[in-house]
Tab-separated table of C-alpha atoms in Angstrom:
chain	number	residue	atom	x	y	z
A	30	MET	CA	5.425	-39.161	2.075
A	31	ASN	CA	8.529	-37.383	3.246
A	32	SER	CA	10.481	-38.598	0.220
A	33	VAL	CA	7.803	-37.045	-2.156
A	34	ARG	CA	8.031	-33.693	-0.363
A	35	THR	CA	11.815	-33.797	-0.429
A	36	ALA	CA	11.908	-34.688	-4.145
A	37	LEU	CA	10.110	-31.422	-4.840
A	38	THR	CA	12.685	-28.693	-4.646
A	39	PRO	CA	11.485	-25.331	-3.137
A	40	LYS	CA	11.457	-23.781	-6.658
A	41	ARG	CA	9.516	-26.600	-8.113
A	42	ARG	CA	7.151	-26.704	-5.137
A	43	GLN	CA	6.379	-22.916	-5.477
A	44	LYS	CA	5.661	-23.427	-9.125
A	45	VAL	CA	3.273	-26.264	-8.251
A	46	ALA	CA	1.649	-24.378	-5.495
A	47	THR	CA	0.848	-21.335	-7.696
A	48	ARG	CA	-1.089	-23.453	-10.131
A	49	PRO	CA	-4.536	-23.660	-8.556
A	50	ASP	CA	-5.756	-25.500	-11.670
A	51	THR	CA	-3.744	-28.568	-10.816
A	52	ARG	CA	-5.338	-28.725	-7.384
A	53	GLU	CA	-8.834	-28.161	-8.819
A	54	ALA	CA	-8.272	-30.824	-11.476
A	55	LEU	CA	-7.172	-33.401	-8.842
A	56	LEU	CA	-10.231	-32.649	-6.686
A	57	THR	CA	-12.535	-32.952	-9.675
A	58	ALA	CA	-10.812	-36.202	-10.700
A	59	ALA	CA	-11.280	-37.593	-7.237
A	60	SER	CA	-14.927	-36.546	-7.107
A	61	ASP	CA	-15.651	-37.982	-10.623
A	62	LEU	CA	-13.959	-41.285	-9.527
A	63	MET	CA	-16.210	-41.650	-6.510
A	64	VAL	CA	-19.395	-40.759	-8.461
A	65	GLU	CA	-18.373	-43.254	-11.175
A	66	LYS	CA	-17.531	-46.045	-8.739
A	67	ASP	CA	-20.437	-45.071	-6.485
A	68	SER	CA	-18.011	-45.599	-3.695
A	69	ILE	CA	-15.418	-43.684	-1.580
A	70	GLU	CA	-12.847	-46.502	-2.069
A	71	PHE	CA	-10.130	-44.987	-4.278
A	72	SER	CA	-6.415	-44.612	-4.226
A	73	LEU	CA	-4.271	-41.564	-4.778
A	74	SER	CA	-2.757	-43.408	-7.809
A	75	GLU	CA	-6.216	-43.742	-9.309
A	76	VAL	CA	-6.823	-40.055	-8.864
A	77	GLY	CA	-3.313	-39.388	-10.519
A	78	ALA	CA	-4.107	-41.680	-13.472
A	79	ARG	CA	-7.479	-40.093	-14.004
A	80	SER	CA	-6.177	-36.645	-14.117
A	81	GLY	CA	-3.072	-37.539	-16.172
A	82	MET	CA	-0.825	-36.710	-13.247
A	83	SER	CA	1.265	-38.816	-10.953
A	84	ALA	CA	0.272	-40.182	-7.561
A	85	ALA	CA	3.170	-38.274	-6.176
A	86	LEU	CA	1.726	-34.962	-7.230
A	87	VAL	CA	-1.632	-35.908	-5.613
A	88	GLN	CA	0.243	-36.773	-2.524
A	89	TYR	CA	2.279	-33.468	-2.767
A	90	HIS	CA	-0.921	-31.384	-2.931
A	91	PHE	CA	-2.911	-33.199	-0.230
A	92	GLY	CA	-0.520	-35.104	1.851
A	93	SER	CA	-2.731	-38.259	2.085
A	94	LYS	CA	-6.152	-39.664	1.175
A	95	GLU	CA	-7.411	-38.104	4.261
A	96	GLY	CA	-6.090	-34.690	3.285
A	97	LEU	CA	-7.624	-34.988	-0.136
A	98	MET	CA	-10.931	-35.931	1.570
A	99	LEU	CA	-10.781	-32.988	3.748
A	100	ALA	CA	-10.115	-30.756	0.682
A	101	LEU	CA	-13.034	-32.213	-1.254
A	102	ILE	CA	-15.394	-31.522	1.743
A	103	GLU	CA	-14.002	-28.069	2.211
A	104	ARG	CA	-14.442	-27.180	-1.427
A	105	GLY	CA	-17.907	-28.710	-1.844
A	106	VAL	CA	-19.445	-28.146	1.584
A	107	THR	CA	-18.149	-24.653	2.458
A	108	ARG	CA	-19.952	-23.306	-0.470
A	109	ALA	CA	-23.110	-25.058	0.352
A	110	THR	CA	-23.254	-23.959	4.000
A	111	SER	CA	-22.469	-20.341	3.062
A	112	GLN	CA	-25.435	-20.480	0.667
A	113	LEU	CA	-27.413	-21.864	3.651
A	114	GLY	CA	-26.429	-18.711	5.738
A	115	GLN	CA	-27.626	-16.480	2.848
A	116	LEU	CA	-31.014	-18.361	2.601
A	117	ALA	CA	-31.629	-18.148	6.400
A	118	ALA	CA	-31.157	-14.278	6.147
A	119	ARG	CA	-33.643	-13.828	3.164
A	120	PRO	CA	-36.913	-12.119	4.123
A	121	ILE	CA	-39.169	-14.861	2.898
A	122	PRO	CA	-41.520	-17.508	4.599
A	123	ALA	CA	-40.089	-20.434	6.305
A	124	THR	CA	-42.075	-22.662	3.881
A	125	GLU	CA	-40.411	-21.061	0.981
A	126	LYS	CA	-37.012	-21.374	2.615
A	127	LEU	CA	-37.731	-25.152	3.175
A	128	ARG	CA	-38.605	-25.487	-0.462
A	129	LEU	CA	-35.483	-23.859	-1.754
A	130	HIS	CA	-33.333	-25.655	0.841
A	131	LEU	CA	-34.637	-29.162	-0.204
A	132	ASN	CA	-33.924	-28.268	-3.914
A	133	GLY	CA	-30.432	-27.231	-3.127
A	134	LEU	CA	-29.772	-30.152	-0.941
A	135	VAL	CA	-30.849	-32.700	-3.382
A	136	ASN	CA	-28.878	-30.925	-6.150
A	137	ALA	CA	-25.749	-30.950	-3.865
A	138	TYR	CA	-26.050	-34.554	-3.040
A	139	LEU	CA	-26.530	-35.437	-6.652
A	140	ARG	CA	-23.367	-33.458	-7.534
A	141	MET	CA	-21.587	-34.874	-4.527
A	142	PRO	CA	-23.159	-38.128	-3.484
A	143	TRP	CA	-20.055	-38.925	-1.445
A	144	THR	CA	-20.437	-36.018	0.893
A	145	ASN	CA	-21.905	-37.676	3.969
A	146	ARG	CA	-19.728	-40.826	3.513
A	147	LEU	CA	-16.563	-38.748	3.626
A	148	LEU	CA	-17.849	-36.696	6.483
A	149	HIS	CA	-18.618	-40.007	8.367
A	150	VAL	CA	-15.110	-41.312	7.759
A	151	LEU	CA	-13.618	-38.060	8.858
A	152	MET	CA	-15.623	-38.168	12.100
A	153	GLN	CA	-14.471	-41.727	13.049
A	154	GLY	CA	-11.547	-43.325	14.745
A	155	ASP	CA	-9.540	-42.021	17.603
A	156	ASP	CA	-9.100	-38.427	16.339
A	157	GLU	CA	-11.795	-36.741	18.524
A	158	GLU	CA	-10.541	-33.219	17.834
A	159	ARG	CA	-10.797	-33.778	14.085
A	160	ALA	CA	-14.342	-35.235	14.476
A	161	ARG	CA	-15.322	-32.221	16.504
A	162	ARG	CA	-13.941	-29.747	14.053
A	163	VAL	CA	-15.529	-31.525	10.961
A	164	SER	CA	-18.897	-31.408	12.850
A	165	GLU	CA	-18.535	-27.768	13.722
A	166	LEU	CA	-17.627	-26.698	10.192
A	167	TYR	CA	-19.893	-28.796	8.189
A	168	ILE	CA	-22.698	-30.405	10.302
A	169	SER	CA	-23.437	-27.790	12.931
A	170	PRO	CA	-24.365	-24.976	10.366
A	171	VAL	CA	-27.035	-27.279	8.960
A	172	ALA	CA	-28.452	-28.067	12.399
A	173	GLU	CA	-28.475	-24.453	13.237
A	174	PHE	CA	-30.259	-23.691	9.918
A	175	TYR	CA	-32.943	-26.080	10.892
A	176	ARG	CA	-33.294	-24.664	14.290
A	177	THR	CA	-33.901	-21.141	12.965
A	178	LEU	CA	-36.106	-22.330	10.155
A	179	LEU	CA	-38.382	-24.355	12.417
A	180	THR	CA	-38.602	-21.470	14.918
A	181	GLN	CA	-39.586	-19.018	12.026
A	182	GLY	CA	-42.170	-21.506	10.841
A	183	VAL	CA	-43.783	-21.886	14.174
A	184	GLU	CA	-43.730	-18.015	14.693
A	185	GLU	CA	-45.417	-17.621	11.194
A	186	GLY	CA	-47.980	-20.235	12.176
A	187	SER	CA	-46.970	-22.552	9.343
A	188	PHE	CA	-45.176	-25.303	11.244
A	189	ARG	CA	-46.037	-27.131	14.430
A	190	PRO	CA	-43.249	-27.354	16.950
A	191	ILE	CA	-40.621	-30.040	15.717
A	192	GLU	CA	-37.570	-31.386	17.343
A	193	PRO	CA	-34.695	-30.043	15.188
A	194	MET	CA	-32.583	-33.167	15.472
A	195	PHE	CA	-35.311	-35.417	14.252
A	196	PHE	CA	-36.048	-33.004	11.410
A	197	TYR	CA	-32.184	-33.147	10.578
A	198	PHE	CA	-32.130	-36.934	10.396
A	199	LEU	CA	-35.300	-37.339	8.387
A	200	VAL	CA	-34.450	-34.495	5.835
A	201	ILE	CA	-30.763	-35.341	5.491
A	202	GLY	CA	-31.537	-39.144	5.305
A	203	ALA	CA	-34.259	-38.685	2.712
A	204	CYS	CA	-32.294	-36.354	0.450
A	205	GLU	CA	-28.976	-38.184	0.572
A	206	HIS	CA	-30.435	-41.599	0.114
A	207	LEU	CA	-31.873	-40.845	-3.350
A	208	ALA	CA	-28.488	-39.605	-4.557
A	209	ALA	CA	-26.183	-42.119	-2.789
A	210	ARG	CA	-28.026	-45.342	-3.677
A	211	ARG	CA	-27.759	-45.466	-7.422
A	212	SER	CA	-27.405	-49.265	-7.457
A	213	VAL	CA	-30.704	-49.675	-5.404
A	214	MET	CA	-32.370	-47.418	-7.968
A	215	ARG	CA	-30.994	-49.378	-10.745
A	216	PHE	CA	-31.484	-52.995	-9.619
A	217	ALA	CA	-34.685	-52.565	-7.432
A	218	PHE	CA	-36.526	-49.996	-9.408
A	219	ASP	CA	-35.024	-50.393	-12.957
A	220	ILE	CA	-34.079	-46.779	-13.250
A	221	ASN	CA	-30.666	-45.601	-14.472
A	222	GLY	CA	-29.641	-42.286	-13.091
A	223	VAL	CA	-31.585	-39.342	-11.742
A	224	THR	CA	-32.894	-37.104	-14.608
A	225	ASP	CA	-33.812	-33.266	-13.903
A	226	GLU	CA	-37.508	-34.234	-14.103
A	227	LEU	CA	-37.037	-37.178	-11.504
A	228	ARG	CA	-35.082	-34.738	-9.137
A	229	ARG	CA	-37.811	-32.080	-9.452
A	230	GLN	CA	-40.435	-34.710	-8.663
A	231	TYR	CA	-38.545	-36.013	-5.596
A	232	VAL	CA	-37.976	-32.541	-4.218
A	233	ALA	CA	-41.652	-31.904	-4.585
A	234	PHE	CA	-42.459	-35.176	-3.020
A	235	VAL	CA	-40.323	-34.561	0.044
A	236	TYR	CA	-41.693	-31.043	0.313
A	237	ASP	CA	-45.273	-32.352	0.065
A	238	VAL	CA	-44.758	-34.972	2.676
A	239	LEU	CA	-42.958	-32.606	5.057
A	240	MET	CA	-45.961	-30.064	4.695
A	241	SER	CA	-48.874	-32.367	4.579
A	242	GLY	CA	-47.848	-36.004	4.854
A	243	ILE	CA	-49.238	-38.733	2.663
A	244	ALA	CA	-52.751	-38.599	4.076
A	245	ALA	CA	-55.545	-38.733	1.485
A	246	HIS	CA	-56.892	-35.418	2.628
A	247	PRO	CA	-54.047	-32.895	3.431
A	248	PRO	CA	-54.849	-29.803	5.334
A	249	GLY	CA	-55.884	-26.594	3.447
B	22	MET	CA	-7.043	-69.093	1.128
B	23	ASN	CA	-6.262	-72.414	-0.347
B	24	SER	CA	-3.703	-73.055	2.193
B	25	VAL	CA	-6.200	-72.466	4.994
B	26	ARG	CA	-8.718	-74.994	3.485
B	27	THR	CA	-5.996	-77.505	2.846
B	28	ALA	CA	-4.714	-77.147	6.417
B	29	LEU	CA	-8.023	-78.294	7.666
B	30	THR	CA	-8.241	-82.015	7.117
B	31	PRO	CA	-11.751	-83.385	6.180
B	32	LYS	CA	-12.264	-84.725	9.730
B	33	ARG	CA	-11.297	-81.434	11.263
B	34	ARG	CA	-13.525	-79.523	8.744
B	35	GLN	CA	-16.457	-81.606	9.620
B	36	LYS	CA	-16.074	-81.117	13.280
B	37	VAL	CA	-15.843	-77.376	12.696
B	38	ALA	CA	-18.804	-77.379	10.288
B	39	THR	CA	-21.107	-79.150	12.801
B	40	ARG	CA	-20.564	-76.458	15.372
B	41	PRO	CA	-23.106	-73.662	14.245
B	42	ASP	CA	-22.211	-71.774	17.527
B	43	THR	CA	-18.772	-70.943	16.076
B	44	ARG	CA	-20.281	-69.491	12.938
B	45	GLU	CA	-22.792	-67.499	15.123
B	46	ALA	CA	-20.119	-66.248	17.353
B	47	LEU	CA	-18.029	-64.972	14.462
B	48	LEU	CA	-21.070	-63.269	12.887
B	49	THR	CA	-21.812	-61.638	16.267
B	50	ALA	CA	-18.231	-60.487	16.672
B	51	ALA	CA	-18.173	-58.948	13.201
B	52	SER	CA	-21.506	-57.140	13.820
B	53	ASP	CA	-20.333	-55.833	17.271
B	54	LEU	CA	-17.028	-54.693	15.688
B	55	MET	CA	-18.801	-52.644	13.061
B	56	VAL	CA	-21.284	-51.151	15.628
B	57	GLU	CA	-18.378	-50.232	17.958
B	58	LYS	CA	-16.289	-48.720	15.058
B	59	ASP	CA	-19.402	-47.169	13.579
B	60	SER	CA	-17.730	-48.336	10.290
B	61	ILE	CA	-17.679	-51.389	7.984
B	62	GLU	CA	-13.911	-51.264	7.764
B	63	PHE	CA	-12.734	-54.315	9.604
B	64	SER	CA	-10.440	-57.284	8.870
B	65	LEU	CA	-10.774	-60.964	9.349
B	66	SER	CA	-8.072	-60.861	11.935
B	67	GLU	CA	-10.035	-58.348	13.943
B	68	VAL	CA	-13.106	-60.562	13.870
B	69	GLY	CA	-10.996	-63.515	14.991
B	70	ALA	CA	-9.285	-61.540	17.778
B	71	ARG	CA	-12.654	-60.335	19.025
B	72	SER	CA	-14.167	-63.827	19.241
B	73	GLY	CA	-11.008	-65.433	20.640
B	74	MET	CA	-10.516	-67.440	17.524
B	75	SER	CA	-7.990	-67.277	14.659
B	76	ALA	CA	-8.391	-65.307	11.342
B	77	ALA	CA	-7.883	-68.751	9.627
B	78	LEU	CA	-11.058	-70.002	11.264
B	79	VAL	CA	-12.975	-66.923	10.159
B	80	GLN	CA	-11.661	-67.461	6.590
B	81	TYR	CA	-12.559	-71.184	6.807
B	82	HIS	CA	-16.059	-70.410	7.729
B	83	PHE	CA	-16.764	-67.523	5.205
B	84	GLY	CA	-14.042	-67.680	2.634
B	85	SER	CA	-13.396	-63.966	2.467
B	86	LYS	CA	-14.549	-60.595	4.031
B	87	GLU	CA	-17.150	-60.572	1.240
B	88	GLY	CA	-18.427	-64.001	2.200
B	89	LEU	CA	-18.670	-62.832	5.823
B	90	MET	CA	-20.636	-59.704	4.730
B	91	LEU	CA	-23.069	-61.796	2.730
B	92	ALA	CA	-23.571	-64.120	5.743
B	93	LEU	CA	-24.222	-61.110	7.901
B	94	ILE	CA	-26.805	-59.752	5.524
B	95	GLU	CA	-28.326	-63.143	5.197
B	96	ARG	CA	-28.594	-63.723	8.845
B	97	GLY	CA	-29.930	-60.209	9.666
B	98	VAL	CA	-32.064	-59.180	6.674
B	99	THR	CA	-33.649	-62.494	5.709
B	100	ARG	CA	-35.527	-62.584	9.075
B	101	ALA	CA	-36.491	-58.865	8.644
B	102	THR	CA	-37.866	-59.418	5.097
B	103	SER	CA	-39.863	-62.477	6.312
B	104	GLN	CA	-41.393	-60.463	8.995
B	105	LEU	CA	-42.159	-57.892	6.416
B	106	GLY	CA	-44.134	-60.636	4.446
B	107	GLN	CA	-46.127	-61.550	7.625
B	108	LEU	CA	-46.923	-57.905	8.309
B	109	ALA	CA	-48.153	-57.369	4.752
B	110	ALA	CA	-50.531	-60.425	5.121
B	111	ARG	CA	-52.034	-59.169	8.372
B	112	PRO	CA	-55.779	-58.023	8.245
B	113	ILE	CA	-55.110	-54.602	9.685
B	114	PRO	CA	-55.297	-51.026	8.062
B	115	ALA	CA	-52.359	-49.738	6.008
B	116	THR	CA	-51.826	-46.958	8.564
B	117	GLU	CA	-51.218	-49.545	11.260
B	118	LYS	CA	-48.951	-51.587	9.105
B	119	LEU	CA	-46.899	-48.413	8.401
B	120	ARG	CA	-46.554	-47.605	12.137
B	121	LEU	CA	-45.518	-51.168	13.001
B	122	HIS	CA	-43.068	-51.273	9.965
B	123	LEU	CA	-41.412	-47.968	10.925
B	124	ASN	CA	-40.906	-49.330	14.545
B	125	GLY	CA	-39.405	-52.583	13.226
B	126	LEU	CA	-37.248	-50.719	10.628
B	127	VAL	CA	-35.674	-48.377	13.142
B	128	ASN	CA	-35.179	-51.143	15.592
B	129	ALA	CA	-33.380	-53.243	12.907
B	130	TYR	CA	-31.193	-50.360	11.828
B	131	LEU	CA	-30.285	-49.681	15.420
B	132	ARG	CA	-29.336	-53.371	15.949
B	133	MET	CA	-27.486	-53.471	12.544
B	134	PRO	CA	-26.629	-49.952	11.577
B	135	TRP	CA	-24.109	-51.403	8.902
B	136	THR	CA	-26.955	-53.065	6.919
B	137	ASN	CA	-27.276	-50.583	4.060
B	138	ARG	CA	-23.674	-49.962	3.935
B	139	LEU	CA	-22.887	-53.666	3.453
B	140	LEU	CA	-25.709	-53.955	0.870
B	141	HIS	CA	-24.249	-51.014	-0.955
B	142	VAL	CA	-20.737	-52.569	-0.972
B	143	LEU	CA	-22.157	-55.937	-2.282
B	144	MET	CA	-24.026	-54.142	-5.141
B	145	GLN	CA	-20.898	-52.443	-6.389
B	146	GLY	CA	-18.064	-53.310	-8.673
B	147	ASP	CA	-18.091	-55.492	-11.806
B	148	ASP	CA	-20.127	-58.343	-10.477
B	149	GLU	CA	-23.478	-57.373	-11.964
B	150	GLU	CA	-24.935	-60.881	-11.185
B	151	ARG	CA	-24.221	-60.516	-7.452
B	152	ALA	CA	-25.682	-56.951	-7.335
B	153	ARG	CA	-28.828	-58.289	-9.045
B	154	ARG	CA	-29.148	-61.132	-6.727
B	155	VAL	CA	-28.535	-59.029	-3.540
B	156	SER	CA	-31.180	-56.619	-4.748
B	157	GLU	CA	-33.660	-59.334	-5.509
B	158	LEU	CA	-33.211	-60.950	-2.057
B	159	TYR	CA	-32.903	-57.891	0.197
B	160	ILE	CA	-34.210	-54.711	-1.508
B	161	SER	CA	-37.001	-55.882	-3.861
B	162	PRO	CA	-39.032	-57.351	-0.994
B	163	VAL	CA	-39.113	-53.988	0.746
B	164	ALA	CA	-39.966	-52.191	-2.470
B	165	GLU	CA	-42.765	-54.789	-3.049
B	166	PHE	CA	-44.035	-54.278	0.490
B	167	TYR	CA	-44.268	-50.534	-0.057
B	168	ARG	CA	-46.196	-50.948	-3.330
B	169	THR	CA	-48.721	-53.179	-1.542
B	170	LEU	CA	-48.899	-51.030	1.521
B	171	LEU	CA	-49.529	-47.810	-0.562
B	172	THR	CA	-52.181	-49.478	-2.748
B	173	GLN	CA	-53.985	-50.703	0.358
B	174	GLY	CA	-53.792	-47.222	1.820
B	175	VAL	CA	-55.269	-45.707	-1.116
B	176	GLU	CA	-58.021	-48.336	-1.400
B	177	GLU	CA	-58.839	-47.594	2.255
B	178	GLY	CA	-58.867	-43.936	1.684
B	179	SER	CA	-56.177	-43.210	4.052
B	180	PHE	CA	-53.162	-42.510	1.689
B	181	ARG	CA	-53.169	-40.244	-1.432
B	182	PRO	CA	-51.445	-41.964	-4.376
B	183	ILE	CA	-47.590	-42.055	-3.834
B	184	GLU	CA	-44.723	-43.084	-6.079
B	185	PRO	CA	-43.387	-46.177	-4.251
B	186	MET	CA	-39.726	-45.411	-5.131
B	187	PHE	CA	-39.953	-42.043	-3.614
B	188	PHE	CA	-41.547	-43.503	-0.578
B	189	TYR	CA	-38.748	-45.993	-0.425
B	190	PHE	CA	-35.938	-43.456	-0.497
B	191	LEU	CA	-37.508	-41.084	2.014
B	192	VAL	CA	-38.539	-43.854	4.599
B	193	ILE	CA	-35.311	-45.977	4.333
B	194	GLY	CA	-33.125	-42.732	4.231
B	195	ALA	CA	-34.853	-41.262	7.324
B	196	CYS	CA	-34.877	-44.592	9.335
B	197	GLU	CA	-31.328	-45.568	8.506
B	198	HIS	CA	-29.826	-42.060	8.989
B	199	LEU	CA	-30.693	-41.964	12.735
B	200	ALA	CA	-28.982	-45.238	13.367
B	201	ALA	CA	-25.980	-44.950	11.019
B	202	ARG	CA	-24.830	-41.450	11.986
B	203	ARG	CA	-23.887	-41.848	15.645
B	204	SER	CA	-21.066	-39.479	15.304
B	205	VAL	CA	-23.322	-36.685	13.897
B	206	MET	CA	-25.718	-37.206	16.876
B	207	ARG	CA	-22.770	-37.025	19.295
B	208	PHE	CA	-20.863	-34.104	17.952
B	209	ALA	CA	-23.491	-31.930	16.422
B	210	PHE	CA	-26.395	-32.608	18.800
B	211	ASP	CA	-24.455	-33.805	21.903
B	212	ILE	CA	-26.397	-36.965	22.356
B	213	ASN	CA	-24.650	-40.162	23.065
B	214	GLY	CA	-26.549	-43.239	21.764
B	215	VAL	CA	-30.198	-43.806	21.063
B	216	THR	CA	-32.274	-44.653	24.171
B	217	ASP	CA	-35.482	-46.544	23.946
B	218	GLU	CA	-37.331	-43.392	24.624
B	219	LEU	CA	-35.442	-41.480	21.871
B	220	ARG	CA	-36.160	-44.293	19.436
B	221	ARG	CA	-39.798	-44.319	20.246
B	222	GLN	CA	-40.038	-40.546	19.831
B	223	TYR	CA	-38.355	-40.732	16.474
B	224	VAL	CA	-40.674	-43.472	15.178
B	225	ALA	CA	-43.521	-41.433	16.284
B	226	PHE	CA	-42.064	-38.403	14.584
B	227	VAL	CA	-41.473	-40.138	11.215
B	228	TYR	CA	-44.977	-41.575	11.365
B	229	ASP	CA	-46.557	-38.287	12.123
B	230	VAL	CA	-44.559	-36.543	9.285
B	231	LEU	CA	-45.685	-39.271	6.879
B	232	MET	CA	-49.228	-39.106	7.957
B	233	SER	CA	-49.722	-35.312	8.389
B	234	GLY	CA	-46.472	-33.548	7.777
B	235	ILE	CA	-45.127	-30.724	9.947
B	236	ALA	CA	-47.879	-28.269	9.089
B	237	ALA	CA	-49.299	-26.326	11.964
B	238	HIS	CA	-52.743	-27.636	11.442
B	239	PRO	CA	-52.727	-31.345	10.382
B	240	PRO	CA	-55.801	-32.935	9.015
B	241	GLY	CA	-58.445	-34.531	11.299
């Protein structure tokens, strides 16, 4: 890695660093690669090859695969959690926030089905500090959103009291699984890819189940 | 790999092959390793080291990491799907089958949190034939169980008509996520490991949500 950095002279480095398009192009190439392979197993060379650049340039921009993974999460999830903050602050009922959130969540996972797998990898191993920071930046905001949402719903009389952690695992698990298990959908259900219509139907289904279950006679 | 097989003379091979305990011990070591690391990234050497045997012996028994993964799935999931078949045939209401199934599913994922990740890896890449076979053996039986269960529930007047694929993704996603995201539980919710009590509460929560949602006034 040092040799790569040394090979880039200060002047060259500056030139590269001021070209945000290169960084963006590399991130997009890495994301496309993971979506295409339905896997987070990729090499910096593959990212380089796909973007028509060298593996050395990828390494220059991100240092390592881990650095690239962090940058992908930062680009993708920071935006999503900031939208979550805006949604939390809107003066609308909790039920409506939930519906909008489910729609945004399934959309986000379909665009970035690798999100939770990368977060999982970044929260493993011996680097506790990194795990804690990744959790604070990208997981806790979601948990916090759920706490606030569930409290609002109970206050408005629309939700019964619910344990936020259980809600987290059910909602995230359900919304991620549709997007991250393309092979299951293909081989066990004979469906190739999620159309807009299918996505809308699934969001409506998860919302309906959350709000009234699968009982034959829902409330209301 | 050839050298390993060649090194084992027919006599030696026979002796090893007749010792099912060795195979079992290696499978258990691999499973423990994945649970401990909260990851499916492991090497045959690590499995050998953990079980006090050589990597060569691991390779002799399973051929490759892929072979070991298939054997783990075969051992763990075959039993689970056969229990599913027995559950489907029992003369009890669909709601009761659902409750028992959720309990078994969460238990299975807690014992083998790596299950879906291994299945995912085995259903990827260029080997379409393998993907199709893995799906037929380990995913389709679950999908089929859900189809039958949902039909029974509608006939008994307890379920409204539900799309089985949507039900699959919601239930599997929700039940797996609790077991397979130990780091999220630890760092974002400050909970170390799933106790029996927590497991029971989560199963009851998922069942309640499925049956009556989170609405303040569930049916009945």
